[in-house]
Coordinates of C-alpha atoms and ligand atoms in Angstrom, one line a residue:
M1 CA 18.8 -25.8 15.0
T2 CA 15.2 -26.4 13.9
V3 CA 12.9 -23.5 14.0
R4 CA 9.6 -24.3 15.6
R5 CA 8.4 -21.4 17.9
V6 CA 8.0 -18.0 16.1
A7 CA 7.2 -14.7 17.7
V8 CA 5.1 -12.3 15.7
V9 CA 5.1 -8.6 16.9
G10 CA 1.8 -6.8 16.0
A11 CA -1.5 -8.1 14.6
G12 CA -2.2 -5.5 11.9
S13 CA -2.6 -7.0 8.4
S14 CA 1.0 -8.1 8.2
G15 CA 0.9 -9.7 11.5
L16 CA -2.2 -11.8 10.5
A17 CA -0.7 -12.8 7.4
C18 CA 2.5 -14.0 9.3
I19 CA 0.5 -16.0 11.7
K20 CA -1.4 -17.7 8.9
I21 CA 1.8 -18.6 7.0
C22 CA 3.6 -20.0 10.2
I23 CA 0.7 -22.3 10.7
D24 CA 0.8 -23.4 7.0
E25 CA 4.4 -24.3 7.5
G26 CA 3.8 -26.3 10.6
L27 CA 5.3 -23.7 12.9
E28 CA 4.0 -22.5 16.2
P29 CA 3.3 -18.6 16.0
V30 CA 2.9 -16.5 19.1
C31 CA 1.6 -13.0 18.3
F32 CA 1.9 -10.1 20.7
E33 CA -0.2 -7.1 20.0
S34 CA 0.0 -3.9 22.1
S35 CA -3.6 -2.9 21.6
D36 CA -6.7 -4.9 22.3
D37 CA -7.8 -5.7 18.9
I38 CA -6.5 -6.9 15.4
G39 CA -6.4 -4.7 12.2
G40 CA -3.5 -2.2 13.1
L41 CA -3.7 1.0 11.1
W42 CA -7.2 0.0 9.6
R43 CA -9.0 0.0 12.9
F44 CA -10.3 3.4 13.2
K45 CA -10.3 5.2 16.6
E46 CA -12.1 8.5 17.6
S47 CA -8.9 10.0 18.9
P48 CA -5.3 9.3 18.0
E49 CA -3.3 7.2 20.6
P50 CA 0.4 8.0 21.1
E51 CA 2.9 5.7 19.2
R52 CA 0.1 4.3 17.1
S53 CA -1.0 4.9 13.6
S54 CA -4.2 6.9 13.2
I55 CA -6.5 7.3 10.2
Y56 CA -9.4 9.6 9.4
R57 CA -13.0 8.6 9.5
G58 CA -13.5 9.0 5.8
L59 CA -10.3 7.0 4.6
V60 CA -11.1 4.9 1.6
V61 CA -8.3 2.5 0.4
N62 CA -6.4 3.5 -2.7
T63 CA -5.8 -0.1 -4.0
S64 CA -8.7 -2.2 -5.2
K65 CA -10.1 -5.3 -3.5
E66 CA -8.9 -7.9 -6.0
M67 CA -5.4 -6.6 -6.0
M68 CA -5.0 -6.1 -2.3
C69 CA -6.5 -9.3 -0.8
F70 CA -4.4 -12.2 0.6
S71 CA -3.6 -14.7 -2.1
D72 CA -5.9 -17.4 -0.9
F73 CA -8.8 -15.5 0.6
P74 CA -10.5 -13.3 -2.1
T75 CA -12.4 -10.2 -0.8
P76 CA -16.1 -11.0 -0.7
A77 CA -17.8 -10.5 -4.2
D78 CA -20.2 -8.0 -3.0
F79 CA -17.7 -5.7 -1.3
P80 CA -17.0 -2.4 -3.2
N81 CA -13.8 -2.3 -5.3
Y82 CA -12.4 0.4 -3.0
M83 CA -13.3 -0.3 0.4
H84 CA -14.0 2.1 3.2
N85 CA -11.5 1.6 6.1
S86 CA -14.3 -0.2 8.2
Q87 CA -14.9 -2.7 5.3
L88 CA -11.2 -3.5 5.0
L89 CA -11.1 -4.1 8.7
Q90 CA -14.2 -6.4 8.2
Y91 CA -12.2 -8.3 5.6
F92 CA -9.2 -8.8 8.0
R93 CA -11.7 -10.0 10.7
L94 CA -13.1 -12.5 8.2
Y95 CA -9.5 -13.6 7.2
A96 CA -8.6 -14.2 11.0
E97 CA -11.8 -16.1 11.6
H98 CA -11.6 -18.4 8.6
F99 CA -8.1 -19.3 9.4
N100 CA -8.6 -19.4 13.1
L101 CA -5.8 -16.9 13.9
L102 CA -7.1 -15.2 17.1
K103 CA -6.1 -17.9 19.4
H104 CA -2.6 -17.2 18.6
I105 CA -2.6 -13.7 19.6
H106 CA -1.9 -12.2 23.0
F107 CA -3.5 -8.8 23.3
Q108 CA -2.4 -5.7 25.4
V109 CA 1.2 -6.8 25.5
I110 CA 2.7 -3.3 26.0
S111 CA 6.2 -4.2 25.7
V112 CA 8.1 -6.7 23.6
S113 CA 11.8 -6.7 23.6
P114 CA 13.7 -9.4 21.7
S115 CA 17.5 -10.0 22.2
D116 CA 19.3 -12.6 20.3
F117 CA 21.5 -15.4 21.5
S118 CA 23.8 -15.1 18.5
E119 CA 25.1 -18.5 19.0
T120 CA 22.0 -20.4 18.4
G121 CA 20.0 -17.8 16.4
Q122 CA 17.3 -18.1 19.1
W123 CA 15.7 -15.1 20.7
E124 CA 14.8 -14.2 24.3
V125 CA 11.7 -12.2 24.1
V126 CA 10.6 -10.3 27.3
T127 CA 6.9 -9.2 27.3
I128 CA 5.2 -6.9 29.8
N129 CA 1.2 -7.0 29.8
K130 CA -1.0 -4.1 30.9
N131 CA -0.9 -5.5 34.6
G132 CA 2.9 -5.0 34.5
D133 CA 3.5 -8.8 34.6
W134 CA 7.0 -9.7 33.0
V135 CA 7.3 -12.9 31.1
R136 CA 10.5 -14.2 29.5
H137 CA 10.0 -16.5 26.5
V138 CA 12.4 -18.2 24.1
F139 CA 11.6 -18.1 20.5
D140 CA 13.4 -19.7 17.4
A141 CA 12.6 -16.7 15.2
V142 CA 10.9 -13.3 15.2
L143 CA 8.7 -11.6 12.6
V144 CA 8.4 -8.0 13.3
C145 CA 5.1 -6.5 11.9
S146 CA 4.7 -3.3 13.9
G147 CA 3.9 -0.9 11.1
H148 CA 5.7 2.4 10.2
Y149 CA 3.1 5.1 10.1
T150 CA 3.3 5.7 13.9
H151 CA 5.4 8.7 14.4
P152 CA 4.1 12.0 12.7
V153 CA 6.8 14.2 11.1
L154 CA 5.8 17.8 12.0
P155 CA 8.4 20.2 10.3
L156 CA 7.6 23.2 12.5
S157 CA 11.3 24.0 12.9
D158 CA 11.3 24.8 9.1
F159 CA 9.4 28.0 10.2
P160 CA 11.4 29.2 13.1
G161 CA 10.2 31.6 15.7
Q162 CA 7.1 32.7 13.8
L163 CA 4.6 30.2 15.1
T164 CA 4.3 31.8 18.6
N165 CA 2.1 34.7 17.2
F166 CA -0.1 32.5 15.0
S167 CA -3.6 32.4 16.3
G168 CA -4.8 29.5 14.3
R169 CA -4.4 25.8 15.2
C170 CA -1.5 23.8 13.9
F171 CA -1.5 20.0 13.8
H172 CA -0.5 16.9 11.9
S173 CA -2.7 14.9 9.8
W174 CA -2.3 12.1 12.3
E175 CA -4.7 14.1 14.6
Y176 CA -7.3 14.7 11.9
K177 CA -10.5 12.7 12.1
D178 CA -13.1 14.5 10.0
A179 CA -14.1 17.9 8.7
D180 CA -16.8 18.6 11.3
A181 CA -14.7 21.0 13.2
Y182 CA -13.8 23.0 10.1
R183 CA -17.2 24.0 8.7
G184 CA -16.9 27.5 7.7
K185 CA -13.4 27.7 8.6
R186 CA -10.3 28.7 6.5
V187 CA -7.8 26.0 6.5
V188 CA -4.4 25.6 4.9
V189 CA -3.4 21.9 4.2
V190 CA 0.4 21.5 3.8
G191 CA 1.7 18.6 1.6
I192 CA 0.2 16.9 -1.4
G193 CA 0.5 13.3 -0.4
N194 CA -2.4 11.0 -0.4
S195 CA -3.5 12.1 3.1
G196 CA -3.0 15.8 2.1
G197 CA -5.2 15.4 -1.0
D198 CA -8.0 13.6 0.9
I199 CA -8.1 16.1 3.8
A200 CA -8.1 18.9 1.5
V201 CA -11.1 17.6 -0.4
E202 CA -12.9 16.7 2.8
I203 CA -12.6 20.2 4.1
S204 CA -12.8 22.1 0.8
R205 CA -15.0 25.0 1.3
S206 CA -12.3 27.4 1.7
T207 CA -9.1 25.4 1.8
F208 CA -5.6 26.0 0.5
L209 CA -3.4 23.1 -0.5
S210 CA 0.1 24.1 -0.2
S211 CA 2.6 22.2 -2.1
R212 CA 6.3 22.6 -2.9
K213 CA 6.5 20.0 -5.6
G214 CA 3.1 19.5 -6.9
A215 CA 1.8 16.1 -8.1
W216 CA 0.5 14.1 -10.9
V217 CA -3.0 13.1 -9.8
V218 CA -4.6 9.9 -11.1
G219 CA -8.1 8.7 -10.2
R220 CA -9.1 5.4 -8.7
M221 CA -11.3 5.0 -11.7
S222 CA -9.5 3.9 -14.9
T223 CA -10.8 3.4 -18.5
N224 CA -14.4 2.0 -18.5
G225 CA -14.6 2.8 -14.9
L226 CA -12.6 -0.1 -14.0
P227 CA -10.3 0.0 -10.8
L228 CA -6.9 1.6 -11.8
D229 CA -4.6 -0.9 -10.3
M230 CA -6.4 -3.8 -12.1
T231 CA -5.8 -2.0 -15.5
A232 CA -2.2 -0.8 -14.6
I233 CA -0.6 -3.6 -12.7
T234 CA -0.3 -6.3 -15.4
R235 CA 2.7 -8.4 -16.4
F236 CA 2.1 -7.3 -20.0
S237 CA 2.4 -3.6 -19.0
Y238 CA 5.4 -4.3 -16.9
L239 CA 7.0 -5.9 -19.9
L240 CA 6.2 -2.8 -21.9
T241 CA 8.0 -0.6 -19.3
L242 CA 11.1 -2.7 -19.8
L243 CA 10.9 -2.5 -23.5
L244 CA 9.9 1.0 -24.2
P245 CA 12.0 4.1 -23.3
K246 CA 10.9 5.7 -20.0
A247 CA 10.6 9.1 -21.7
L248 CA 8.0 7.8 -24.2
I249 CA 5.9 6.2 -21.5
N250 CA 6.0 9.4 -19.2
W251 CA 5.1 11.5 -22.3
A252 CA 2.3 9.2 -23.3
A253 CA 0.9 8.8 -19.8
E254 CA 1.1 12.4 -18.8
R255 CA -0.6 13.3 -22.0
A256 CA -3.4 11.0 -21.1
L257 CA -3.7 12.5 -17.6
N258 CA -3.6 16.1 -18.9
Y259 CA -6.4 15.2 -21.4
K260 CA -8.7 14.7 -18.4
Y261 CA -7.5 18.1 -16.8
D262 CA -4.5 20.0 -17.6
H263 CA -2.2 19.7 -14.5
R264 CA -0.6 23.0 -15.5
L265 CA -3.9 24.9 -15.6
Y266 CA -4.9 23.3 -12.3
G267 CA -1.8 24.4 -10.6
L268 CA -0.9 20.8 -9.9
R269 CA 1.9 20.2 -12.4
P270 CA 5.1 19.0 -10.7
A271 CA 8.6 19.4 -12.1
H272 CA 9.3 15.5 -11.9
R273 CA 8.0 13.2 -14.4
L274 CA 5.2 10.8 -13.8
L275 CA 7.3 7.7 -13.2
D276 CA 9.8 9.5 -11.0
R277 CA 7.4 9.3 -7.9
S278 CA 4.2 7.7 -6.8
P279 CA 1.3 9.7 -8.1
L280 CA -1.3 11.1 -6.0
I281 CA -4.4 8.9 -6.1
N282 CA -7.5 11.1 -5.8
D283 CA -10.8 11.2 -7.8
D284 CA -12.3 14.5 -6.4
L285 CA -9.3 17.0 -6.0
P286 CA -9.5 18.3 -9.6
G287 CA -13.2 18.7 -9.3
R288 CA -12.8 20.9 -6.1
V289 CA -10.2 23.1 -7.8
L290 CA -12.7 23.6 -10.6
L291 CA -15.3 24.6 -8.1
G292 CA -13.0 26.9 -6.3
G293 CA -13.5 25.4 -2.9
L294 CA -9.9 24.2 -2.9
V295 CA -7.1 26.4 -4.0
M296 CA -3.6 25.4 -5.0
K297 CA -0.8 27.4 -3.2
A298 CA 3.0 27.4 -3.3
N299 CA 5.0 25.9 -0.5
L300 CA 4.4 27.5 3.1
R301 CA 7.0 30.0 4.1
G302 CA 5.8 30.9 7.4
F303 CA 3.0 32.4 9.8
V304 CA 1.9 35.9 10.4
D305 CA -0.5 36.8 13.4
S306 CA -3.6 35.2 12.1
G307 CA -2.5 34.3 8.5
V308 CA 0.2 32.4 6.5
V309 CA 2.7 33.5 3.9
F310 CA 3.6 31.4 1.0
E311 CA 6.9 31.1 -0.9
D312 CA 5.6 33.2 -3.8
G313 CA 5.0 36.0 -1.3
T314 CA 1.2 35.7 -1.3
V315 CA -0.5 36.0 2.1
E316 CA -3.8 34.4 3.2
E317 CA -5.2 36.2 6.3
N318 CA -7.5 34.8 8.9
I319 CA -6.4 31.2 8.8
D320 CA -8.3 29.0 11.4
A321 CA -6.0 25.9 11.1
V322 CA -3.1 24.5 9.4
V323 CA -2.8 20.7 8.9
F324 CA 0.5 19.2 8.2
C325 CA 0.2 16.3 6.0
T326 CA 3.9 15.7 6.2
G327 CA 4.3 12.0 6.5
Y328 CA 5.5 9.7 9.1
R329 CA 8.6 8.0 10.5
G330 CA 8.7 4.4 11.6
T331 CA 10.7 3.6 14.6
F332 CA 11.6 0.2 16.1
P333 CA 12.9 1.1 19.5
F334 CA 12.4 -2.4 20.8
L335 CA 14.9 -4.0 18.6
P336 CA 18.6 -4.5 19.5
P337 CA 20.3 -1.2 18.6
A338 CA 22.9 -3.1 16.6
L339 CA 20.3 -3.6 13.7
S340 CA 19.8 0.2 13.2
Q341 CA 23.3 0.6 11.6
G342 CA 22.2 2.2 8.2
P343 CA 23.8 5.5 7.2
Y344 CA 20.8 7.5 8.6
G345 CA 20.4 5.3 11.7
E346 CA 17.6 3.3 9.8
L347 CA 17.3 -0.5 9.6
T348 CA 19.4 -1.9 6.9
L349 CA 17.4 -4.7 5.3
Y350 CA 18.4 -7.1 2.6
K351 CA 15.6 -7.2 0.1
R352 CA 13.6 -5.0 2.5
L353 CA 13.3 -8.0 5.0
F354 CA 16.5 -9.4 6.6
P355 CA 19.0 -7.5 8.7
P356 CA 22.3 -8.7 7.1
S357 CA 24.2 -8.3 10.4
L358 CA 22.7 -11.2 12.1
Q359 CA 24.7 -14.4 12.6
H360 CA 21.6 -16.6 12.0
P361 CA 18.8 -15.3 9.7
T362 CA 16.0 -15.7 12.3
L363 CA 14.4 -12.3 12.4
A364 CA 12.6 -10.5 9.6
I365 CA 10.9 -7.2 9.5
V366 CA 7.6 -7.4 7.4
G367 CA 5.7 -4.5 5.9
L368 CA 8.6 -1.9 6.1
F369 CA 8.4 -0.8 2.4
Q370 CA 6.5 1.4 -0.1
T371 CA 5.4 0.4 -3.5
K372 CA 3.0 1.7 -6.3
G373 CA 0.6 -1.1 -5.4
P374 CA -1.1 -2.7 -2.5
I375 CA 0.9 -3.6 0.6
M376 CA -0.8 -6.8 1.7
P377 CA 0.2 -9.3 -0.9
I378 CA 3.7 -8.2 -0.6
A379 CA 3.7 -8.6 3.0
E380 CA 2.2 -11.9 2.8
M381 CA 5.0 -13.0 0.4
Q382 CA 7.6 -11.6 2.6
A383 CA 6.3 -13.8 5.3
R384 CA 6.3 -16.9 3.0
W385 CA 10.0 -16.0 2.1
A386 CA 11.0 -15.4 5.7
V387 CA 9.6 -18.6 6.9
K388 CA 11.4 -20.5 4.2
V389 CA 14.7 -18.8 5.2
F390 CA 14.0 -19.5 9.1
T391 CA 13.4 -23.3 8.3
G392 CA 16.5 -23.5 6.0
L393 CA 14.5 -24.3 2.9
S394 CA 15.8 -21.0 1.3
H395 CA 19.3 -19.6 1.8
L396 CA 20.6 -15.9 2.0
P397 CA 24.0 -14.9 0.5
C398 CA 26.7 -14.2 2.8
K399 CA 26.8 -10.9 4.8
E400 CA 29.1 -8.9 2.5
T401 CA 27.0 -9.8 -0.6
M402 CA 23.7 -8.9 1.3
L403 CA 25.3 -5.4 2.3
D404 CA 26.6 -4.8 -1.3
I405 CA 23.2 -5.6 -2.8
T406 CA 21.4 -3.5 -0.2
E407 CA 23.8 -0.5 -0.8
S408 CA 23.5 -0.6 -4.5
E409 CA 19.7 -0.9 -4.3
R410 CA 19.5 2.0 -2.0
K411 CA 21.7 4.1 -4.4
R412 CA 19.5 3.1 -7.4
N413 CA 16.4 4.0 -5.4
M414 CA 17.7 7.4 -4.4
K415 CA 18.5 8.2 -8.1
R416 CA 15.2 7.1 -9.3
Y417 CA 12.8 8.5 -6.8
K418 CA 14.6 11.4 -5.2
A419 CA 12.0 11.4 -2.4
S420 CA 12.8 11.2 1.4
R421 CA 11.8 7.6 1.8
A422 CA 13.0 6.5 -1.4
A423 CA 15.1 3.7 0.2
L424 CA 11.7 2.0 1.2
Q425 CA 10.6 1.7 -2.4
V426 CA 10.1 -1.6 -4.2
D427 CA 8.8 -2.3 -7.6
Y428 CA 5.7 -4.3 -7.3
I429 CA 5.8 -7.2 -9.8
P430 CA 9.6 -7.7 -9.9
Y431 CA 9.8 -7.8 -6.0
L432 CA 6.9 -10.2 -5.7
D433 CA 8.4 -12.5 -8.4
F434 CA 11.8 -12.4 -6.8
M435 CA 10.5 -13.6 -3.4
A436 CA 8.1 -16.0 -5.2
K437 CA 11.1 -17.6 -6.9
E438 CA 12.9 -18.0 -3.7
V439 CA 9.7 -19.7 -2.2
G440 CA 9.2 -21.8 -5.3
V441 CA 5.8 -20.3 -6.3
R442 CA 6.6 -18.2 -9.1
P443 CA 4.4 -19.2 -12.1
N444 CA 6.3 -21.1 -15.0
F445 CA 4.9 -19.1 -18.0
L446 CA 6.0 -21.6 -20.6
L447 CA 4.5 -24.5 -18.8
L448 CA 1.5 -22.5 -18.1
L449 CA 1.1 -21.6 -21.7
L450 CA 1.2 -25.2 -22.9
R451 CA -1.1 -26.5 -20.2
D452 CA -3.7 -24.0 -19.7
P453 CA -3.5 -21.2 -22.5
V454 CA -6.7 -19.6 -21.1
L455 CA -5.2 -19.1 -17.7
W456 CA -2.0 -18.0 -19.3
V457 CA -3.6 -15.1 -21.1
K458 CA -5.4 -14.0 -17.9
V459 CA -2.1 -14.2 -15.9
V460 CA 0.1 -12.3 -18.5
F461 CA -2.4 -9.7 -19.9
G462 CA -4.8 -9.4 -16.9
P463 CA -4.1 -7.8 -13.6
C464 CA -1.3 -9.3 -11.6
T465 CA -3.7 -10.5 -8.8
P466 CA -2.2 -12.4 -5.7
Y467 CA -3.8 -15.7 -6.6
Q468 CA -1.1 -16.1 -9.3
Y469 CA 1.3 -17.0 -6.5
R470 CA -0.9 -19.9 -5.3
L471 CA -1.1 -21.7 -8.6
T472 CA 2.0 -23.9 -8.1
G473 CA 4.6 -25.0 -5.6
P474 CA 4.5 -25.0 -1.7
G475 CA 1.3 -23.5 -0.4
Q476 CA -0.5 -24.2 -3.6
W477 CA -4.3 -23.3 -3.2
A478 CA -6.8 -25.5 -5.2
G479 CA -9.0 -22.4 -5.7
A480 CA -6.3 -20.1 -7.3
R481 CA -7.2 -20.9 -10.9
H482 CA -10.8 -20.4 -10.3
A483 CA -10.1 -17.1 -8.5
I484 CA -8.2 -15.8 -11.3
L485 CA -10.8 -16.7 -13.9
T486 CA -13.6 -15.2 -11.9
Q487 CA -11.8 -12.1 -10.7
W488 CA -13.7 -9.7 -13.0
K489 CA -16.9 -11.1 -11.9
R490 CA -16.1 -10.0 -8.4
V491 CA -15.2 -6.6 -9.7
A492 CA -18.6 -6.3 -11.5
Q493 CA -20.7 -7.8 -8.6
P494 CA -20.9 -4.5 -6.3
F495 CA -22.2 -2.7 -9.5
K496 CA -25.2 -5.1 -10.0
T497 CA -27.6 -2.9 -8.0
R498 CA -29.9 -2.2 -10.8
A499 CA -31.1 -4.3 -13.6
V500 CA -29.9 -2.4 -16.9
P501 CA -32.5 -2.6 -19.6
E502 CA -31.2 -3.9 -23.0
P503 CA -31.3 -1.1 -25.6
E504 CA -34.3 -1.5 -27.9
T505 CA -33.1 -2.9 -31.3
R506 CA -34.9 -3.4 -34.6
A507 CA -34.0 -6.2 -36.9
S508 CA -33.4 -3.9 -39.9
V509 CA -30.8 -1.9 -37.8
L510 CA -29.0 -5.0 -36.9
F511 CA -28.4 -6.0 -40.6
N512 CA -27.3 -2.7 -41.7
P513 CA -23.8 -3.3 -43.3
W514 CA -22.3 -0.2 -41.9
L515 CA -23.3 -1.0 -38.4
L516 CA -22.0 -4.5 -38.8
A517 CA -18.6 -3.1 -39.9
L518 CA -18.6 -0.6 -37.0
G519 CA -19.5 -3.5 -34.5
G520 CA -16.8 -5.6 -35.9
S521 CA -14.1 -3.1 -35.3
L522 CA -15.5 -2.4 -31.8
I523 CA -15.2 -6.0 -31.0
M524 CA -11.6 -6.0 -32.3
T525 CA -10.6 -3.1 -30.1
M526 CA -12.3 -4.9 -27.2
L527 CA -10.2 -8.1 -28.0
L528 CA -7.0 -6.0 -28.0
S529 CA -7.8 -5.1 -24.4
R530 CA -8.8 -8.5 -23.4
N531 CA -9.0 -7.9 -19.5
K532 CA -12.1 -5.7 -20.0
I533 CA -14.1 -8.1 -22.1
S534 CA -14.8 -10.5 -19.3
L535 CA -16.9 -7.8 -17.7
L536 CA -19.3 -7.9 -20.5
R537 CA -20.1 -11.5 -20.3
Ligands
FAD601 C1 -3.4 7.1 5.5 C2 -2.8 5.8 5.0 C3 -3.5 5.2 3.9 C4 -3.1 4.0 3.5 N1 -3.8 3.3 2.4 C5 -3.4 2.2 2.0 C6 -4.1 1.5 0.9 O1 -5.1 1.9 0.4 N2 -3.6 0.3 0.4 C7 -2.6 -0.2 1.0 O2 -2.2 -1.5 0.6 N3 -1.9 0.3 1.9 C8 -2.1 1.5 2.5 N4 -1.5 2.0 3.5 C9 -0.3 1.5 4.1 C10 -0.7 0.6 5.4 O3 0.4 0.8 6.2 C11 -0.8 -0.9 5.1 O4 -1.9 -1.1 4.4 C12 -1.0 -1.8 6.3 O5 -1.8 -1.1 7.4 C13 0.2 -2.2 7.0 O6 0.0 -3.2 8.0 P1 1.0 -3.7 9.1 O7 0.4 -4.8 9.7 O8 2.3 -3.7 8.5 O9 1.1 -2.4 10.1 P2 -0.1 -1.8 11.0 O10 -1.4 -1.8 10.3 O11 0.4 -0.4 11.4 O12 -0.2 -2.7 12.3 C14 0.9 -2.7 13.2 C15 0.3 -3.5 14.5 O13 1.4 -3.7 15.4 C16 1.1 -3.3 16.7 N5 2.2 -2.8 17.4 C17 3.2 -1.9 17.1 N6 4.2 -1.9 17.8 C18 4.1 -2.9 18.7 C19 4.9 -3.5 19.7 N7 6.1 -3.0 20.2 N8 4.5 -4.6 20.4 C20 3.2 -5.1 20.1 N9 2.4 -4.7 19.0 C21 2.9 -3.7 18.4 C22 0.2 -2.1 16.5 O14 -0.7 -1.9 17.6 C23 -0.7 -2.6 15.2 O15 -1.7 -3.3 15.7 C24 -1.9 3.2 4.1 C25 -1.3 4.0 5.1 C26 -1.8 5.1 5.6 C27 -1.0 5.9 6.6
NAG602 C1 5.0 38.6 17.7 O1 4.1 39.6 18.3 C2 4.9 40.6 19.2 C3 3.8 41.4 19.9 O2 2.8 41.8 19.0 C4 5.7 41.2 18.3 O3 6.6 42.2 19.1 C5 6.7 40.4 17.7 O4 7.6 40.9 16.7 C6 6.0 39.3 16.9 N1 7.0 38.2 16.3 C7 6.9 37.8 15.1 C8 8.0 36.8 14.9 O5 6.3 38.2 14.3
NAG603 C1 -2.0 4.7 -0.6 O1 -1.9 5.7 0.3 C2 -0.9 5.5 1.2 C3 -1.0 6.5 2.3 O2 -0.8 7.8 1.9 C4 0.4 5.6 0.5 O3 1.6 5.3 1.3 C5 0.5 4.5 -0.8 O4 1.7 4.7 -1.4 C6 -0.7 4.8 -1.6 N1 -0.7 3.7 -2.5 C7 -0.6 3.8 -3.8 C8 -0.8 2.6 -4.6 O5 -0.4 4.8 -4.3

């Protein structure tokens, strides 16, 4: 059975990447999108729509442009390093335009239900469009890219019976758009995830941020003001995490964080260690705590008439609104129920991609994972691997092996992350490298060192940007090397808005031996952190 026609469900960032990869591999993608536009989560809507993800007006990404772009399409150099949601959507539009993807998308297809003919591995896909027209299609494979931030989790039942008398408004962050309605209001924000942090900061006039666990808070801005992920996600630092004891890394990194602001003093300190969970990415939150507009509180216990009670017994009266930033659940009601066979009714997926129970590996779920890095490069690599498996160029182990591996990875994750959606966690570089090896695009470091030592240094010590997976092998991109060599230039570009005058120097000062020695040691320090030096050129 040769695979030719592939159905792609959803035209968010994952769906767009899937369409592009299918075309690259000579397949015929047909994408079904239930809304009337591309972009998925990143297309801001004034009011939330049921069963769809919904973001707030001010949302700015927490991953930087060079790290989160697709591997053969760098973000425009003049875009800011951390894009506003509208700019990220603009990037996806440029991508779709550049690779001519729109003509493969059918919009306003409100229902897609694939069911497999297990004999052949093909899929019958019934679609219904907004006019109610039913169409039956046959596809050789299906890529599901429908997103998983669609169903808000609102744990009101944790506060039984008491809500009825509460006079304020209670709602999920899914409904939150901006702070306009909360000017001069007293608001409690429940949950210290990325949304909780953002929303608390946006409202912060008299806002209470209630958190059971606390969080380690890191800024987008790393040393020298460079993007955090560009300095943190490098192959070299990954190697260090393998070599050094975890306790030592935790100790050193927590110390560095507390050096900026003491997490205990600020009421943020969690019981868990830094590496045990994803940290909260927020630049403004500690500043708001310092100014007193934002007040850290214990976990919410319940409601009283017009106020709320926290677990430490303290009460805040006259609360106008409570925003629950308590996360999301993804559901895949349109898939055959046999696929949702995990212990908690979730989808069991081999390597977070393939349902092991299918007789033929002709369906993959793209984008259903979490990681301490950007989503897009991983989703793109998932698509590249899935297509190789569909076309028989890469093979999966037998069903039992896949189930065993999936279960042991789930257990390891539960132990390591202890969070509710721990099973979804993947490690950024190892997971990308694993898939890249399957696809045949993992860089060969020894060969690279011998052939191109300059590039080798950038690849090993510099940020693990997606271009690394376009250097060799199938899908190789001629621009990949150049993209890596110029990545720090594109980081610097949006800052170049003012010509910075050179400091005035006098010749006599330059030849002062003490200053020469100082300069020499400065240069040594900079050489040791190589990735930053290219900015100075
Ligand atoms: C508040 C918030 C902030 C985030 N910030 C970042 C960040 O900074 N960096 C990062 O990398 N990630 C971030 N993420 C993760 C985010 O999920 C991904 O960036 C990305 O949007 C995933 O894209 P996707 O295409 O998989 O899903 P989505 O963007 O959700 O797209 C899914 C698409 O499928 C369509 N669809 C759904 N069901 C069907 C159906 N049955 N039939 C047809 N079409 C369907 C939807 O209409 C939608 O267009 C954030 C998530 C949230 C909630
Ligand atoms: C709600 O208010 C009513 C009337 O004031 C009161 O009788 C009842 O005990 C209150 N319920 C709770 C749970 O506080
Ligand atoms: C960015 O924010 C989203 C939404 O809260 C979160 O799921 C993701 O893990 C964050 N990314 C990083 C690198 O922390």
